[in-house]
Short mmCIF file of C-alpha atoms in Angstrom, two decimals:
data_model
loop_
_atom_site.label_atom_id
_atom_site.label_comp_id
_atom_site.label_asym_id
_atom_site.label_seq_id
_atom_site.Cartn_x
_atom_site.Cartn_y
_atom_site.Cartn_z
CA MET A 216 63.97 -31.22 6.41
CA THR A 217 62.29 -28.00 7.49
CA SER A 218 59.00 -26.77 6.10
CA SER A 219 57.39 -23.34 6.12
CA PRO A 220 54.07 -23.17 8.05
CA GLN A 221 51.16 -24.07 5.80
CA PRO A 222 47.53 -23.19 6.41
CA ALA A 223 45.41 -26.15 7.51
CA PRO A 224 44.51 -28.02 4.33
CA ASP A 225 40.81 -27.78 4.94
CA VAL A 226 40.74 -24.01 5.35
CA ARG A 227 39.86 -21.99 2.27
CA LEU A 228 39.33 -18.24 2.22
CA LEU A 229 36.26 -17.38 0.13
CA LEU A 230 35.91 -13.64 0.61
CA ASP A 231 37.84 -10.77 2.21
CA LEU A 232 35.91 -7.59 1.80
CA PRO A 233 36.37 -4.16 3.36
CA PHE A 234 32.98 -2.44 3.44
CA SER A 235 31.11 0.70 4.37
CA GLU A 236 27.38 1.48 4.14
CA ALA A 237 27.50 1.78 0.33
CA GLU A 238 28.71 -1.81 0.02
CA LEU A 239 26.04 -3.51 2.17
CA VAL A 240 23.99 -4.67 -0.77
CA SER A 241 26.95 -5.99 -2.78
CA LEU A 242 28.25 -7.63 0.42
CA ARG A 243 24.98 -9.59 0.72
CA GLU A 244 25.24 -10.65 -2.91
CA ALA A 245 28.89 -11.70 -2.51
CA VAL A 246 28.16 -13.72 0.62
CA ALA A 247 25.21 -15.47 -1.07
CA ALA A 248 27.26 -16.29 -4.16
CA HIS A 249 30.21 -17.73 -2.22
CA ALA A 250 28.07 -19.69 0.19
CA ASP A 251 26.13 -21.15 -2.66
CA ALA A 252 29.33 -22.09 -4.53
CA ALA A 253 30.69 -23.69 -1.33
CA GLY A 254 27.65 -25.97 -1.27
CA LEU A 255 25.50 -24.40 1.41
CA ASP A 256 21.82 -25.01 0.73
CA ARG A 257 19.47 -22.17 -0.02
CA PRO A 258 17.79 -21.74 3.41
CA ARG A 259 21.15 -21.79 5.18
CA THR A 260 22.62 -19.42 2.60
CA GLU A 261 19.80 -17.03 3.38
CA ASP A 262 20.57 -17.38 7.07
CA LEU A 263 24.23 -16.63 6.44
CA VAL A 264 23.39 -13.54 4.31
CA LEU A 265 21.26 -12.20 7.17
CA ILE A 266 24.04 -12.89 9.71
CA ALA A 267 26.64 -11.13 7.49
CA HIS A 268 24.30 -8.19 6.89
CA GLU A 269 23.49 -7.75 10.59
CA LEU A 270 27.14 -7.93 11.68
CA ALA A 271 28.17 -5.57 8.89
CA THR A 272 25.31 -3.23 9.75
CA ASN A 273 26.50 -3.15 13.36
CA ALA A 274 29.94 -2.14 12.11
CA VAL A 275 28.48 0.56 9.87
CA ARG A 276 26.12 2.02 12.44
CA HIS A 277 28.01 1.50 15.71
CA GLY A 278 31.54 0.50 14.74
CA GLY A 279 32.95 3.53 13.06
CA GLY A 280 31.11 3.38 9.73
CA HIS A 281 33.13 0.64 8.10
CA GLY A 282 34.61 -2.77 8.67
CA ARG A 283 35.96 -5.91 7.14
CA LEU A 284 34.19 -9.15 6.36
CA GLN A 285 36.01 -12.42 5.87
CA LEU A 286 34.29 -15.58 4.79
CA TRP A 287 36.03 -18.92 4.74
CA ARG A 288 35.32 -22.58 4.61
CA GLU A 289 36.80 -24.60 7.39
CA GLY A 290 36.13 -28.30 7.44
CA HIS A 291 32.37 -28.79 7.39
CA ALA A 292 31.50 -25.19 8.21
CA ILE A 293 31.44 -21.75 6.73
CA ARG A 294 32.76 -19.05 9.03
CA CYS A 295 31.97 -15.41 8.70
CA ARG A 296 34.07 -12.88 10.59
CA VAL A 297 33.29 -9.18 10.82
CA THR A 298 35.75 -6.77 12.40
CA ASP A 299 35.55 -3.02 12.88
CA ASP A 300 37.17 -0.16 14.72
CA GLY A 301 34.27 0.50 17.02
CA PRO A 302 33.89 -0.12 20.75
CA GLY A 303 32.87 -3.75 20.23
CA LEU A 304 29.67 -5.34 21.45
CA PRO A 305 28.58 -4.40 24.93
CA SER A 306 28.72 -7.20 27.44
CA THR A 307 24.92 -6.92 27.91
CA VAL A 308 24.62 -8.88 24.63
CA GLU A 309 25.40 -12.05 26.61
CA PRO A 310 23.50 -14.08 27.56
CA PRO A 311 21.34 -13.52 24.50
CA ILE A 312 17.76 -12.62 25.31
CA ARG A 313 15.10 -12.16 22.72
CA PRO A 314 14.01 -8.50 22.60
CA GLU A 315 10.33 -7.88 23.20
CA PRO A 316 8.46 -7.53 19.88
CA GLY A 317 8.02 -3.80 20.55
CA SER A 318 11.48 -3.04 21.84
CA ALA A 319 13.52 -0.27 20.25
CA GLY A 320 16.48 -2.44 19.21
CA GLY A 321 18.56 -5.53 19.89
CA ARG A 322 16.94 -7.56 17.15
CA GLY A 323 20.01 -7.84 14.92
CA MET A 324 22.18 -9.65 17.41
CA TRP A 325 19.23 -11.83 18.44
CA LEU A 326 18.81 -12.96 14.84
CA VAL A 327 22.52 -13.60 14.52
CA THR A 328 22.48 -15.68 17.72
CA ARG A 329 19.55 -17.70 16.56
CA PHE A 330 20.65 -18.21 12.95
CA ALA A 331 24.30 -19.08 13.60
CA ASP A 332 25.26 -22.63 14.59
CA ARG A 333 28.12 -21.17 16.63
CA LEU A 334 29.06 -17.66 17.55
CA GLU A 335 32.28 -16.21 18.94
CA ILE A 336 32.26 -12.66 20.24
CA HIS A 337 35.85 -11.50 20.87
CA ARG A 338 36.25 -8.78 23.40
CA ASN A 339 39.92 -7.90 23.32
CA GLY A 340 39.22 -4.19 23.58
CA ASP A 341 40.52 -3.59 20.13
CA GLY A 342 37.39 -3.02 18.06
CA GLY A 343 34.49 -5.28 17.26
CA ASP A 344 35.30 -8.85 16.28
CA VAL A 345 32.57 -11.43 15.81
CA VAL A 346 32.83 -14.84 14.12
CA ALA A 347 29.62 -16.71 13.16
CA GLU A 348 29.64 -20.23 11.90
CA ILE A 349 27.16 -22.19 9.82
CA TYR A 350 27.57 -25.94 9.35
CA LEU A 351 27.51 -27.45 5.90
CA SER A 352 25.10 -30.34 6.10
CA MET B 76 -2.85 14.90 -20.62
CA GLY B 77 -1.78 11.88 -18.61
CA ASP B 78 -2.36 13.43 -15.17
CA ALA B 79 -1.45 11.05 -12.37
CA SER B 80 -4.39 9.53 -10.53
CA THR B 81 -5.20 6.52 -8.44
CA VAL B 82 -7.59 3.89 -9.63
CA GLU B 83 -10.00 4.64 -6.80
CA ASP B 84 -10.38 8.26 -7.93
CA LEU B 85 -11.58 7.48 -11.42
CA GLN B 86 -15.01 8.87 -12.29
CA PRO B 87 -17.54 8.10 -15.03
CA GLY B 88 -16.26 9.59 -18.30
CA ASP B 89 -12.59 9.07 -17.43
CA HIS B 90 -10.17 7.54 -19.90
CA ALA B 91 -7.04 6.35 -18.07
CA CYS B 92 -4.00 4.30 -18.93
CA LEU B 93 -2.07 1.97 -16.72
CA THR B 94 1.52 1.58 -17.85
CA PHE B 95 3.05 -1.10 -15.68
CA THR B 96 6.17 -3.20 -15.30
CA ASP B 97 5.11 -5.48 -12.46
CA PRO B 98 2.35 -8.00 -13.32
CA GLN B 99 1.25 -8.22 -9.64
CA GLU B 100 0.80 -4.50 -9.50
CA ARG B 101 -1.21 -4.56 -12.69
CA LEU B 102 -3.49 -7.26 -11.27
CA ASP B 103 -3.94 -5.32 -8.06
CA ILE B 104 -5.04 -2.16 -9.92
CA VAL B 105 -7.31 -4.13 -12.26
CA ALA B 106 -8.86 -5.80 -9.18
CA ALA B 107 -9.51 -2.42 -7.60
CA PHE B 108 -11.08 -1.14 -10.83
CA VAL B 109 -13.34 -4.19 -11.01
CA ARG B 110 -14.23 -4.01 -7.30
CA ASP B 111 -15.22 -0.34 -7.50
CA GLY B 112 -17.36 -1.02 -10.61
CA LEU B 113 -19.20 -3.90 -8.98
CA LYS B 114 -19.76 -1.87 -5.87
CA ALA B 115 -21.17 1.04 -7.94
CA ASP B 116 -23.63 -1.27 -9.70
CA GLN B 117 -21.86 -0.81 -13.01
CA ARG B 118 -21.27 -3.53 -15.55
CA VAL B 119 -17.62 -4.39 -15.82
CA LEU B 120 -15.87 -5.63 -18.94
CA CYS B 121 -12.36 -7.05 -18.51
CA LEU B 122 -10.47 -7.74 -21.72
CA THR B 123 -7.38 -9.81 -20.99
CA GLU B 124 -4.51 -11.07 -23.10
CA ALA B 125 -1.28 -11.79 -21.21
CA ILE B 126 -3.16 -14.06 -18.82
CA SER B 127 -6.15 -16.18 -19.68
CA ASP B 128 -9.68 -15.17 -18.74
CA GLY B 129 -9.93 -18.10 -16.30
CA HIS B 130 -6.66 -17.12 -14.63
CA LEU B 131 -7.80 -13.48 -14.28
CA LEU B 132 -11.15 -14.54 -12.82
CA GLY B 133 -9.26 -16.73 -10.34
CA GLU B 134 -6.96 -13.85 -9.37
CA LEU B 135 -9.95 -11.59 -8.76
CA ASN B 136 -11.60 -14.27 -6.58
CA ARG B 137 -8.36 -14.81 -4.68
CA ARG B 138 -8.29 -11.10 -3.81
CA GLY B 139 -11.66 -11.44 -2.13
CA LEU B 140 -13.94 -10.21 -4.93
CA ALA B 141 -17.12 -12.22 -5.69
CA ALA B 142 -15.96 -12.30 -9.30
CA SER B 143 -17.30 -15.71 -10.31
CA GLY B 144 -20.71 -14.80 -8.92
CA ALA B 145 -20.67 -11.47 -10.74
CA ALA B 146 -19.62 -13.21 -13.94
CA GLY B 147 -22.40 -15.77 -13.56
CA GLY B 148 -24.98 -13.01 -12.96
CA GLY B 149 -23.90 -11.01 -15.97
CA GLN B 150 -22.43 -8.01 -14.16
CA LEU B 151 -18.84 -8.96 -14.97
CA THR B 152 -17.48 -10.20 -18.25
CA VAL B 153 -13.92 -11.49 -18.51
CA THR B 154 -12.89 -12.30 -22.04
CA GLY B 155 -9.90 -12.23 -24.40
CA SER B 156 -8.79 -8.82 -25.77
CA ALA B 157 -8.17 -10.16 -29.23
CA GLN B 158 -11.70 -11.50 -29.45
CA MET B 159 -13.04 -7.95 -29.04
CA PHE B 160 -10.32 -5.94 -30.79
CA LEU B 161 -9.45 -8.34 -33.60
CA PRO B 162 -12.65 -10.35 -34.32
CA ASP B 163 -11.47 -11.23 -37.83
CA GLY B 164 -7.75 -10.86 -37.20
CA THR B 165 -7.63 -7.20 -38.20
CA PHE B 166 -8.12 -3.98 -36.24
CA ALA B 167 -10.63 -1.34 -37.23
CA ALA B 168 -11.08 1.64 -34.92
CA SER B 169 -14.64 2.42 -36.02
CA ARG B 170 -15.85 -1.16 -35.69
CA MET B 171 -14.36 -1.42 -32.21
CA LEU B 172 -15.88 1.86 -31.08
CA GLU B 173 -19.23 0.80 -32.42
CA GLY B 174 -18.95 -2.41 -30.43
CA LEU B 175 -18.08 -0.50 -27.25
CA ARG B 176 -20.99 1.89 -27.79
CA THR B 177 -23.31 -1.14 -28.03
CA GLU B 178 -21.84 -2.50 -24.77
CA ILE B 179 -22.42 0.83 -23.02
CA ASP B 180 -26.02 0.97 -24.25
CA ARG B 181 -26.63 -2.64 -23.30
CA ALA B 182 -25.33 -2.10 -19.78
CA ARG B 183 -27.84 0.70 -19.27
CA GLN B 184 -30.68 -1.29 -20.82
CA ASP B 185 -29.90 -4.10 -18.43
CA GLY B 186 -30.28 -1.72 -15.50
CA TYR B 187 -26.63 -1.12 -14.61
CA ARG B 188 -25.34 2.32 -13.70
CA GLY B 189 -23.01 2.47 -16.68
CA LEU B 190 -20.06 0.46 -17.91
CA ARG B 191 -16.42 0.29 -17.00
CA ILE B 192 -13.91 -1.36 -19.24
CA THR B 193 -10.36 -2.41 -18.72
CA SER B 194 -8.29 -3.80 -21.57
CA ASP B 195 -4.92 -5.46 -21.75
CA MET B 196 -3.60 -3.76 -24.87
CA CYS B 197 -0.81 -6.19 -25.68
CA TRP B 198 -2.85 -7.55 -28.59
CA ALA B 199 -1.59 -4.39 -30.34
CA LEU B 200 1.92 -5.87 -30.46
CA ARG B 201 0.76 -8.38 -33.01
CA PRO B 202 1.54 -7.55 -36.62
CA VAL B 203 -2.10 -6.99 -37.50
CA GLN B 204 -3.67 -4.96 -40.26
CA GLY B 205 -5.14 -1.66 -39.06
CA ILE B 206 -2.81 -1.20 -36.12
CA ALA B 207 -1.91 2.28 -37.38
CA GLU B 208 -5.40 3.27 -36.21
CA LEU B 209 -4.54 2.57 -32.56
CA MET B 210 -3.98 6.22 -31.51
CA GLU B 211 -7.01 7.35 -33.50
CA TYR B 212 -8.99 4.68 -31.63
CA GLU B 213 -7.71 5.81 -28.21
CA SER B 214 -8.54 9.43 -28.99
CA ARG B 215 -12.06 8.69 -30.23
CA PHE B 216 -12.59 6.26 -27.35
CA ALA B 217 -11.89 9.14 -24.94
CA GLN B 218 -14.67 11.16 -26.59
CA LEU B 219 -17.08 8.20 -26.43
CA LEU B 220 -16.39 7.66 -22.75
CA ALA B 221 -16.87 11.32 -21.95
CA GLU B 222 -20.17 11.49 -23.90
CA GLN B 223 -21.51 8.20 -22.46
CA GLN B 224 -20.11 8.59 -18.94
CA ALA B 225 -18.34 5.28 -19.09
CA THR B 226 -14.89 4.63 -17.58
CA SER B 227 -11.87 2.89 -19.00
CA VAL B 228 -8.40 1.78 -17.94
CA CYS B 229 -6.24 0.70 -20.82
CA GLN B 230 -3.28 -1.46 -19.74
CA TYR B 231 0.10 -1.12 -21.48
CA ASP B 232 3.00 -3.32 -20.46
CA ARG B 233 6.12 -1.12 -20.31
CA GLN B 234 8.33 -4.11 -21.04
CA CYS B 235 6.59 -4.83 -24.35
CA PHE B 236 5.79 -1.41 -25.86
CA ASP B 237 8.47 0.87 -27.14
CA THR B 238 9.02 4.26 -25.43
CA VAL B 239 7.67 6.28 -28.37
CA THR B 240 4.41 4.33 -28.37
CA LEU B 241 4.18 4.62 -24.61
CA ALA B 242 4.67 8.37 -24.77
CA SER B 243 1.87 8.66 -27.35
CA VAL B 244 -0.35 6.40 -25.22
CA VAL B 245 0.13 8.60 -22.14
CA ASP B 246 -0.63 11.72 -24.24
CA VAL B 247 -3.92 10.41 -25.50
CA HIS B 248 -5.25 9.39 -22.07
CA ALA B 249 -6.44 12.06 -19.65
CA PHE B 250 -5.07 10.13 -16.69
CA THR B 251 -2.39 7.62 -15.85
CA VAL B 252 -3.16 5.40 -12.92
CA ALA B 253 -0.49 3.97 -10.72
CA ALA B 254 -0.22 2.62 -7.19
CA VAL B 255 0.66 5.20 -4.51
CA THR B 256 4.39 4.64 -4.19
CA TYR B 257 6.47 5.22 -1.07
CA HIS B 258 9.82 4.08 -2.36
CA ASP B 259 11.03 2.97 -5.77
CA ASP B 260 14.51 2.15 -6.89
CA ALA B 261 16.34 -0.74 -8.51
CA LEU B 262 16.45 -2.67 -5.22
CA LEU B 263 13.18 -1.94 -3.47
CA ARG B 264 9.64 -0.92 -4.21
CA ILE B 265 7.11 -0.03 -1.50
CA CYS B 266 3.64 0.80 -2.75
CA ARG B 267 0.02 0.68 -1.67
CA GLN B 268 -1.92 -2.48 -2.40
CA TYR B 269 -5.57 -1.85 -3.26
CA VAL B 270 -7.16 -5.28 -3.11
CA PRO B 271 -6.98 -6.31 -0.35
CA THR B 272 -6.02 -2.99 1.24
CA GLY B 273 -2.46 -2.98 2.35
CA VAL B 274 1.10 -2.48 1.45
CA ARG B 275 3.26 -4.31 -1.08
CA VAL B 276 7.02 -4.49 -0.53
CA ALA B 277 9.16 -6.10 -3.22
CA GLY B 278 12.90 -6.55 -3.57
CA GLU B 279 15.21 -6.16 -0.56
CA ILE B 280 14.64 -3.95 2.47
CA ASP B 281 17.05 -2.87 5.17
CA TYR B 282 17.30 -0.17 7.85
CA ARG B 283 17.79 2.56 5.27
CA ALA B 284 14.16 2.31 4.11
CA ILE B 285 12.33 2.41 7.40
CA GLU B 286 10.90 5.88 6.82
CA PRO B 287 8.90 4.98 3.68
CA LEU B 288 7.94 1.61 5.21
CA THR B 289 6.62 3.29 8.32
CA ARG B 290 4.65 5.77 6.24
CA ALA B 291 3.16 3.05 4.02
CA LEU B 292 2.07 0.94 7.01
CA THR B 293 0.66 3.94 8.91
CA GLU B 294 -1.38 5.05 5.88
CA ALA B 295 -2.68 1.55 5.19
CA LEU B 296 -3.82 1.13 8.81
CA GLY B 297 -5.51 4.49 8.50
CA LEU B 298 -7.49 3.28 5.52
CA ASP B 299 -8.68 -0.12 6.69
CA ASP B 300 -9.06 -2.23 9.81
CA HIS B 301 -7.66 -5.31 8.17
CA ILE B 302 -4.61 -4.81 6.02
CA GLU B 303 -2.47 -7.20 4.06
CA VAL B 304 1.26 -6.72 4.13
CA ASN B 305 2.25 -8.42 0.88
CA LEU B 306 5.90 -9.41 1.11
CA VAL B 307 5.65 -12.22 -1.43
CA ASP B 308 8.24 -10.63 -3.69
CA LEU B 309 10.51 -9.53 -0.84
CA ARG B 310 13.77 -11.46 -0.93
CA PHE B 311 15.46 -9.93 2.12
CA ILE B 312 14.40 -8.14 5.28
CA ASP B 313 16.81 -7.07 8.00
CA ALA B 314 16.22 -6.77 11.73
CA VAL B 315 15.47 -3.06 11.74
CA ALA B 316 12.92 -3.23 8.91
CA ALA B 317 11.32 -6.29 10.59
CA GLY B 318 11.18 -4.24 13.76
CA VAL B 319 9.24 -1.49 12.01
CA LEU B 320 6.66 -4.05 10.90
CA LEU B 321 6.35 -5.46 14.44
CA GLN B 322 5.96 -1.99 15.93
CA ALA B 323 3.29 -1.09 13.40
CA ALA B 324 1.43 -4.30 14.33
CA LEU B 325 1.76 -3.55 18.06
CA GLY B 326 0.39 -0.08 17.46
CA MET B 327 -2.85 -1.42 15.93
CA ALA B 328 -6.17 -0.69 17.57
CA PRO B 329 -7.78 -3.74 19.27
CA ASP B 330 -10.13 -4.33 16.33
CA GLN B 331 -7.42 -4.06 13.69
CA ARG B 332 -5.77 -6.98 12.00
CA MET B 333 -2.74 -7.51 9.81
CA THR B 334 -2.12 -10.45 7.49
CA VAL B 335 1.54 -10.83 6.47
CA ARG B 336 2.15 -12.92 3.35
CA CYS B 337 5.81 -13.69 2.80
CA ARG B 338 8.39 -16.18 1.65
CA ARG B 339 9.84 -18.71 4.00
CA SER B 340 13.10 -16.72 4.56
CA VAL B 341 11.23 -13.55 5.56
CA TYR B 342 8.77 -15.63 7.62
CA LYS B 343 11.66 -17.06 9.60
CA VAL B 344 13.06 -13.62 10.46
CA LEU B 345 9.67 -12.28 11.57
CA ASP B 346 8.93 -15.47 13.50
CA VAL B 347 12.20 -15.43 15.40
CA LEU B 348 11.48 -11.85 16.39
CA GLY B 349 8.06 -12.83 17.79
CA ALA B 350 5.67 -11.64 15.03
CA ARG B 351 3.31 -14.57 15.58
CA GLU B 352 2.81 -13.57 19.20
CA VAL B 353 1.53 -10.10 18.35
CA SER B 354 -2.24 -9.83 18.73
CA GLY B 355 -4.08 -9.32 15.47
CA VAL B 356 -1.21 -10.59 13.31
CA ARG B 357 -1.65 -13.53 10.96
CA MET B 358 1.42 -14.87 9.22
CA MET B 359 1.17 -16.78 5.97
CA ALA B 360 4.22 -18.36 4.28
CA VAL B 361 4.05 -18.78 0.53
CA GLY B 362 6.35 -20.71 -1.83
CA ASP B 363 9.33 -18.76 -3.15
CA ASP B 364 8.02 -19.04 -6.67
CA GLU B 365 4.42 -17.93 -6.06
#
């Protein structure tokens, strides 16, 4: 008996949202609502909202003005992926270094690095593609 | 009528109204009004309704005023609005004005440089006899204040009074007092805080509001050497807005200080970015429900 490929049973898409600058606020609200419904506690939901906002802001400001956010639950984690058509993150982002308090920029990715339990920065030369993961306790 | 003013610009003889939606902002302006009266050796009469007199006294103390001492010494009186406006459960404009004239005279006899009065007017929402005299009262009160060189701020809660009443209220007061506001929309409000001097940011802030945030912080640091950045009602701050706050703190003169009061989530963002390492900055986390 043959079977068609099925998604892994413990993967569930929560949100798939194209966005531009005008949607940043509703994007934060949507991420918070879905993370909360998935059982993430409040402090970690706030962390995830910040991560989603910073990645989306990067797409809006440096990645061509718009992007796409996907949020899904996978096993005991919530994964947030933001893709855009921009040049992608510069390689200087790794290894992550905390910007000086007075520095002009770099704070967004530092916060994402610190708030995420795991971070994947894909550099395939085809736009920005970052996946951040937060563990459900 | 109803010219915009700030609470600190009020002079003897002025009759102002404060129409507010945010209880914290109301308390801040009332605190500034009380502080300026105490400083000017005036007697201050605070008539309160939405919050108890004990609570109001506590709020004034918490903002750094020596309110309990002033109350003990007779310079400050905090009491219920209804007690003064509705002594027998009904309102009578003439009786009330007579009572206020007596208070003004007594303040002078006791050696104070006049009287300032602030009243929470939400007693007027009660279905009391005589309430039709409210506008007559306000208009005659304005004359009394002008003649006697006393000062008043009448507080009207926008969420309780209907728009027609509010429009009449603004008309009958020579001034409306409000906080200096740098940004105000459904998501974010940035305004000056008067007591203690500083900036109040409420709602959610991101990179799109850095211009008004920068202006608010620069002006506050120009007014005082120790400012409070009140972020207690701020639910979200992004990296760029947090960066503006850090840069303002780093730009302080060596004798300047900044106290940042914020929720745990905002505290975490500022902390991860190094706020606690900036000289002169004091960070205070408060409960989310405070």
